Amino acid sequence: MDRKLILVVCLLFFYCTTKNKDFNKSQLKSNCAYLFFRGTETKQGYISKNYNLFHKGISHVGIGVSYDGEFYIHHIVNSDKSNHIEKSSLKFFYGNSEKINYKGIWKIKNINTEELTKLKKILNIFDNQSYKFDISFIGKKDNKLYCSELVIEVLRKLDSTKFIFNKNKKKLLGLHSTFLNRDTLEYFPADIFLRDENYTNIFEWYDDK
């Protein structure tokens, strides 16, 4: 086949796959664990993206595993419930489609059966405690967590020698500095996982309108 034709075919394939808003569930394996990311056009989503390390699409992250063949994502959001940690189906997590402009799924590499069982037990413990969403981003304190921090706490409990994270420090923008009553933010960005060798991407979609 002509090289130019091969290049065109490859480009068309890449274009079609990246434009596809949904993914094939068969890509998710029940014996694996994944990080699920989304980006939204909401005010909160816009603010979150400003403090990522490099990724312009992500504003929220959760960790997901399979229960009886169906994947559920454990994540924390601000709500009126006693525990702000939610266990959401894939459909619910990505359900607010009119506001979602990014979807991403990363597989957590080298999780064996024993570790997966331990991970589910850890997630169950978090689900059955009372945590609030940390709107101040101060860090783990008085059972308050933000989304990336929850994922990090779970992974650290799974294996603190394998999953190592360091906080990022960034100067706060004007109104954000006023709201949080400080000049700098020390935090775990939502995209902190993406350049780590422990994770590999299996799906991404951007709304490039």
GROMACS .gro file of C-alpha atoms in nm:
model
  209
    1MET     CA    1   0.000   0.000   0.000
    2ASP     CA    2   0.122   0.348  -0.086
    3ARG     CA    3   0.285   0.522   0.212
    4LYS     CA    4   0.073   0.833   0.168
    5LEU     CA    5  -0.243   0.622   0.170
    6ILE     CA    6  -0.130   0.445   0.488
    7LEU     CA    7  -0.068   0.782   0.653
    8VAL     CA    8  -0.415   0.907   0.555
    9VAL     CA    9  -0.578   0.590   0.690
   10CYS     CA   10  -0.388   0.625   1.020
   11LEU     CA   11  -0.485   0.989   1.055
   12LEU     CA   12  -0.850   0.912   0.985
   13PHE     CA   13  -0.843   0.633   1.243
   14PHE     CA   14  -0.688   0.863   1.503
   15TYR     CA   15  -0.943   1.135   1.425
   16CYS     CA   16  -1.238   0.900   1.457
   17THR     CA   17  -1.123   0.745   1.782
   18THR     CA   18  -1.048   1.078   1.951
   19LYS     CA   19  -1.379   1.225   1.835
   20ASN     CA   20  -1.576   0.930   1.975
   21LYS     CA   21  -1.750   1.053   2.287
   22ASP     CA   22  -1.815   0.704   2.422
   23PHE     CA   23  -1.584   0.412   2.470
   24ASN     CA   24  -1.627   0.041   2.435
   25LYS     CA   25  -1.688  -0.108   2.778
   26SER     CA   26  -1.503  -0.420   2.666
   27GLN     CA   27  -1.186  -0.213   2.706
   28LEU     CA   28  -1.240  -0.231   3.082
   29LYS     CA   29  -1.126  -0.556   3.243
   30SER     CA   30  -1.295  -0.673   3.564
   31ASN     CA   31  -0.961  -0.783   3.711
   32CYS     CA   32  -0.815  -0.432   3.678
   33ALA     CA   33  -0.856  -0.095   3.848
   34TYR     CA   34  -0.878   0.239   3.670
   35LEU     CA   35  -0.866   0.612   3.722
   36PHE     CA   36  -1.159   0.793   3.565
   37PHE     CA   37  -1.125   1.160   3.470
   38ARG     CA   38  -1.371   1.417   3.345
   39GLY     CA   39  -1.369   1.784   3.259
   40THR     CA   40  -1.668   2.014   3.273
   41GLU     CA   41  -1.769   2.356   3.151
   42THR     CA   42  -1.891   2.454   3.496
   43LYS     CA   43  -1.736   2.735   3.700
   44GLN     CA   44  -1.577   2.483   3.937
   45GLY     CA   45  -1.439   2.284   3.645
   46TYR     CA   46  -1.287   2.593   3.488
   47ILE     CA   47  -1.115   2.688   3.814
   48SER     CA   48  -0.979   2.336   3.872
   49LYS     CA   49  -0.817   2.325   3.527
   50ASN     CA   50  -0.616   2.638   3.607
   51TYR     CA   51  -0.419   2.444   3.870
   52ASN     CA   52  -0.333   2.129   3.676
   53LEU     CA   53   0.031   2.057   3.606
   54PHE     CA   54  -0.016   2.048   3.229
   55HIS     CA   55  -0.350   1.899   3.126
   56LYS     CA   56  -0.611   2.150   3.008
   57GLY     CA   57  -0.911   1.917   3.012
   58ILE     CA   58  -0.927   1.749   3.353
   59SER     CA   59  -1.123   1.893   3.644
   60HIS     CA   60  -1.224   1.580   3.840
   61VAL     CA   61  -1.091   1.231   3.910
   62GLY     CA   62  -1.214   0.913   4.076
   63ILE     CA   63  -1.099   0.552   4.111
   64GLY     CA   64  -1.305   0.266   3.973
   65VAL     CA   65  -1.331  -0.112   4.004
   66SER     CA   66  -1.573  -0.377   3.886
   67TYR     CA   67  -1.846  -0.520   4.107
   68ASP     CA   68  -2.019  -0.824   3.955
   69GLY     CA   69  -1.921  -0.714   3.607
   70GLU     CA   70  -2.025  -0.349   3.640
   71PHE     CA   71  -1.776  -0.067   3.698
   72TYR     CA   72  -1.833   0.192   3.969
   73ILE     CA   73  -1.627   0.500   4.034
   74HIS     CA   74  -1.549   0.616   4.387
   75HIS     CA   75  -1.506   0.993   4.401
   76ILE     CA   76  -1.582   1.289   4.624
   77VAL     CA   77  -1.803   1.585   4.536
   78ASN     CA   78  -1.958   1.867   4.735
   79SER     CA   79  -2.310   1.760   4.833
   80ASP     CA   80  -2.575   1.766   5.107
   81LYS     CA   81  -2.513   1.402   5.203
   82SER     CA   82  -2.348   1.299   5.529
   83ASN     CA   83  -2.064   1.143   5.330
   84HIS     CA   84  -1.954   1.335   5.021
   85ILE     CA   85  -1.784   1.025   4.876
   86GLU     CA   86  -2.000   0.876   4.604
   87LYS     CA   87  -1.998   0.540   4.430
   88SER     CA   88  -2.120   0.619   4.079
   89SER     CA   89  -2.189   0.403   3.778
   90LEU     CA   90  -2.010   0.486   3.455
   91LYS     CA   91  -2.335   0.620   3.315
   92PHE     CA   92  -2.387   0.852   3.611
   93PHE     CA   93  -2.023   0.966   3.633
   94TYR     CA   94  -2.025   1.073   3.269
   95GLY     CA   95  -2.398   1.138   3.255
   96ASN     CA   96  -2.405   1.517   3.257
   97SER     CA   97  -2.302   1.514   2.893
   98GLU     CA   98  -2.408   1.867   2.807
   99LYS     CA   99  -2.148   2.007   3.047
  100ILE     CA  100  -1.873   1.745   3.009
  101ASN     CA  101  -1.604   1.839   2.759
  102TYR     CA  102  -1.341   1.580   2.849
  103LYS     CA  103  -1.336   1.211   2.937
  104GLY     CA  104  -1.028   1.006   3.018
  105ILE     CA  105  -0.957   0.660   3.156
  106TRP     CA  106  -0.619   0.538   3.282
  107LYS     CA  107  -0.549   0.182   3.385
  108ILE     CA  108  -0.358   0.132   3.711
  109LYS     CA  109  -0.078  -0.101   3.606
  110ASN     CA  110   0.033  -0.423   3.776
  111ILE     CA  111  -0.257  -0.472   4.018
  112ASN     CA  112  -0.281  -0.842   4.106
  113THR     CA  113  -0.586  -1.027   4.240
  114GLU     CA  114  -0.480  -0.991   4.603
  115GLU     CA  115  -0.423  -0.618   4.564
  116LEU     CA  116  -0.756  -0.572   4.385
  117THR     CA  117  -0.935  -0.740   4.674
  118LYS     CA  118  -0.751  -0.516   4.919
  119LEU     CA  119  -0.836  -0.209   4.711
  120LYS     CA  120  -1.207  -0.290   4.721
  121LYS     CA  121  -1.191  -0.327   5.099
  122ILE     CA  122  -1.018   0.012   5.129
  123LEU     CA  123  -1.280   0.175   4.907
  124ASN     CA  124  -1.557   0.019   5.115
  125ILE     CA  125  -1.407   0.170   5.432
  126PHE     CA  126  -1.402   0.517   5.275
  127ASP     CA  127  -1.759   0.469   5.151
  128ASN     CA  128  -1.881   0.393   5.502
  129GLN     CA  129  -1.715   0.685   5.679
  130SER     CA  130  -1.811   1.049   5.683
  131TYR     CA  131  -1.594   1.268   5.458
  132LYS     CA  132  -1.662   1.620   5.337
  133PHE     CA  133  -1.538   1.777   5.017
  134ASP     CA  134  -1.249   2.010   5.100
  135ILE     CA  135  -1.337   2.337   4.926
  136SER     CA  136  -1.039   2.508   5.092
  137PHE     CA  137  -0.782   2.259   4.951
  138ILE     CA  138  -0.585   2.273   5.275
  139GLY     CA  139  -0.516   1.903   5.268
  140LYS     CA  140  -0.632   1.605   5.467
  141LYS     CA  141  -0.777   1.746   5.787
  142ASP     CA  142  -1.087   1.672   5.992
  143ASN     CA  143  -1.206   1.416   5.736
  144LYS     CA  144  -1.202   1.664   5.449
  145LEU     CA  145  -1.069   1.563   5.109
  146TYR     CA  146  -1.073   1.689   4.751
  147CYS     CA  147  -1.099   1.457   4.451
  148SER     CA  148  -0.734   1.386   4.370
  149GLU     CA  149  -0.649   1.367   4.740
  150LEU     CA  150  -0.909   1.094   4.793
  151VAL     CA  151  -0.756   0.885   4.514
  152ILE     CA  152  -0.409   0.938   4.656
  153GLU     CA  153  -0.517   0.839   5.008
  154VAL     CA  154  -0.671   0.520   4.871
  155LEU     CA  155  -0.361   0.429   4.669
  156ARG     CA  156  -0.128   0.504   4.959
  157LYS     CA  157  -0.324   0.266   5.177
  158LEU     CA  158  -0.300   0.006   4.903
  159ASP     CA  159   0.080   0.035   4.868
  160SER     CA  160   0.264   0.337   5.006
  161THR     CA  161   0.597   0.224   4.858
  162LYS     CA  162   0.462   0.191   4.504
  163PHE     CA  163   0.233   0.493   4.496
  164ILE     CA  164   0.432   0.802   4.591
  165PHE     CA  165   0.305   1.156   4.542
  166ASN     CA  166   0.440   1.501   4.616
  167LYS     CA  167   0.231   1.815   4.642
  168ASN     CA  168   0.262   2.089   4.387
  169LYS     CA  169   0.293   2.455   4.488
  170LYS     CA  170   0.142   2.728   4.274
  171LYS     CA  171   0.064   3.096   4.316
  172LEU     CA  172  -0.309   3.157   4.345
  173LEU     CA  173  -0.485   3.381   4.097
  174GLY     CA  174  -0.646   3.704   4.223
  175LEU     CA  175  -1.003   3.605   4.320
  176HIS     CA  176  -0.895   3.254   4.416
  177SER     CA  177  -0.638   3.401   4.656
  178THR     CA  178  -0.907   3.618   4.814
  179PHE     CA  179  -1.152   3.328   4.847
  180LEU     CA  180  -0.896   3.090   5.003
  181ASN     CA  181  -0.733   3.367   5.209
  182ARG     CA  182  -0.377   3.280   5.106
  183ASP     CA  183  -0.130   3.352   4.828
  184THR     CA  184  -0.020   3.003   4.728
  185LEU     CA  185  -0.177   2.663   4.694
  186GLU     CA  186  -0.002   2.341   4.798
  187TYR     CA  187  -0.207   2.058   4.655
  188PHE     CA  188  -0.229   1.741   4.448
  189PRO     CA  189  -0.339   1.841   4.096
  190ALA     CA  190  -0.605   1.630   3.926
  191ASP     CA  191  -0.355   1.540   3.651
  192ILE     CA  192  -0.075   1.437   3.888
  193PHE     CA  193  -0.117   1.072   3.786
  194LEU     CA  194  -0.072   1.113   3.412
  195ARG     CA  195   0.307   1.127   3.392
  196ASP     CA  196   0.354   0.842   3.636
  197GLU     CA  197   0.468   0.502   3.509
  198ASN     CA  198   0.204   0.329   3.726
  199TYR     CA  199  -0.077   0.432   3.489
  200THR     CA  200  -0.147   0.389   3.120
  201ASN     CA  201  -0.410   0.562   2.910
  202ILE     CA  202  -0.679   0.352   2.743
  203PHE     CA  203  -0.928   0.621   2.640
  204GLU     CA  204  -0.951   0.998   2.591
  205TRP     CA  205  -1.212   1.223   2.439
  206TYR     CA  206  -1.208   1.600   2.402
  207ASP     CA  207  -1.491   1.824   2.292
  208ASP     CA  208  -1.298   2.051   2.058
  209LYS     CA  209  -1.591   2.272   1.960
   0.00000   0.00000   0.00000
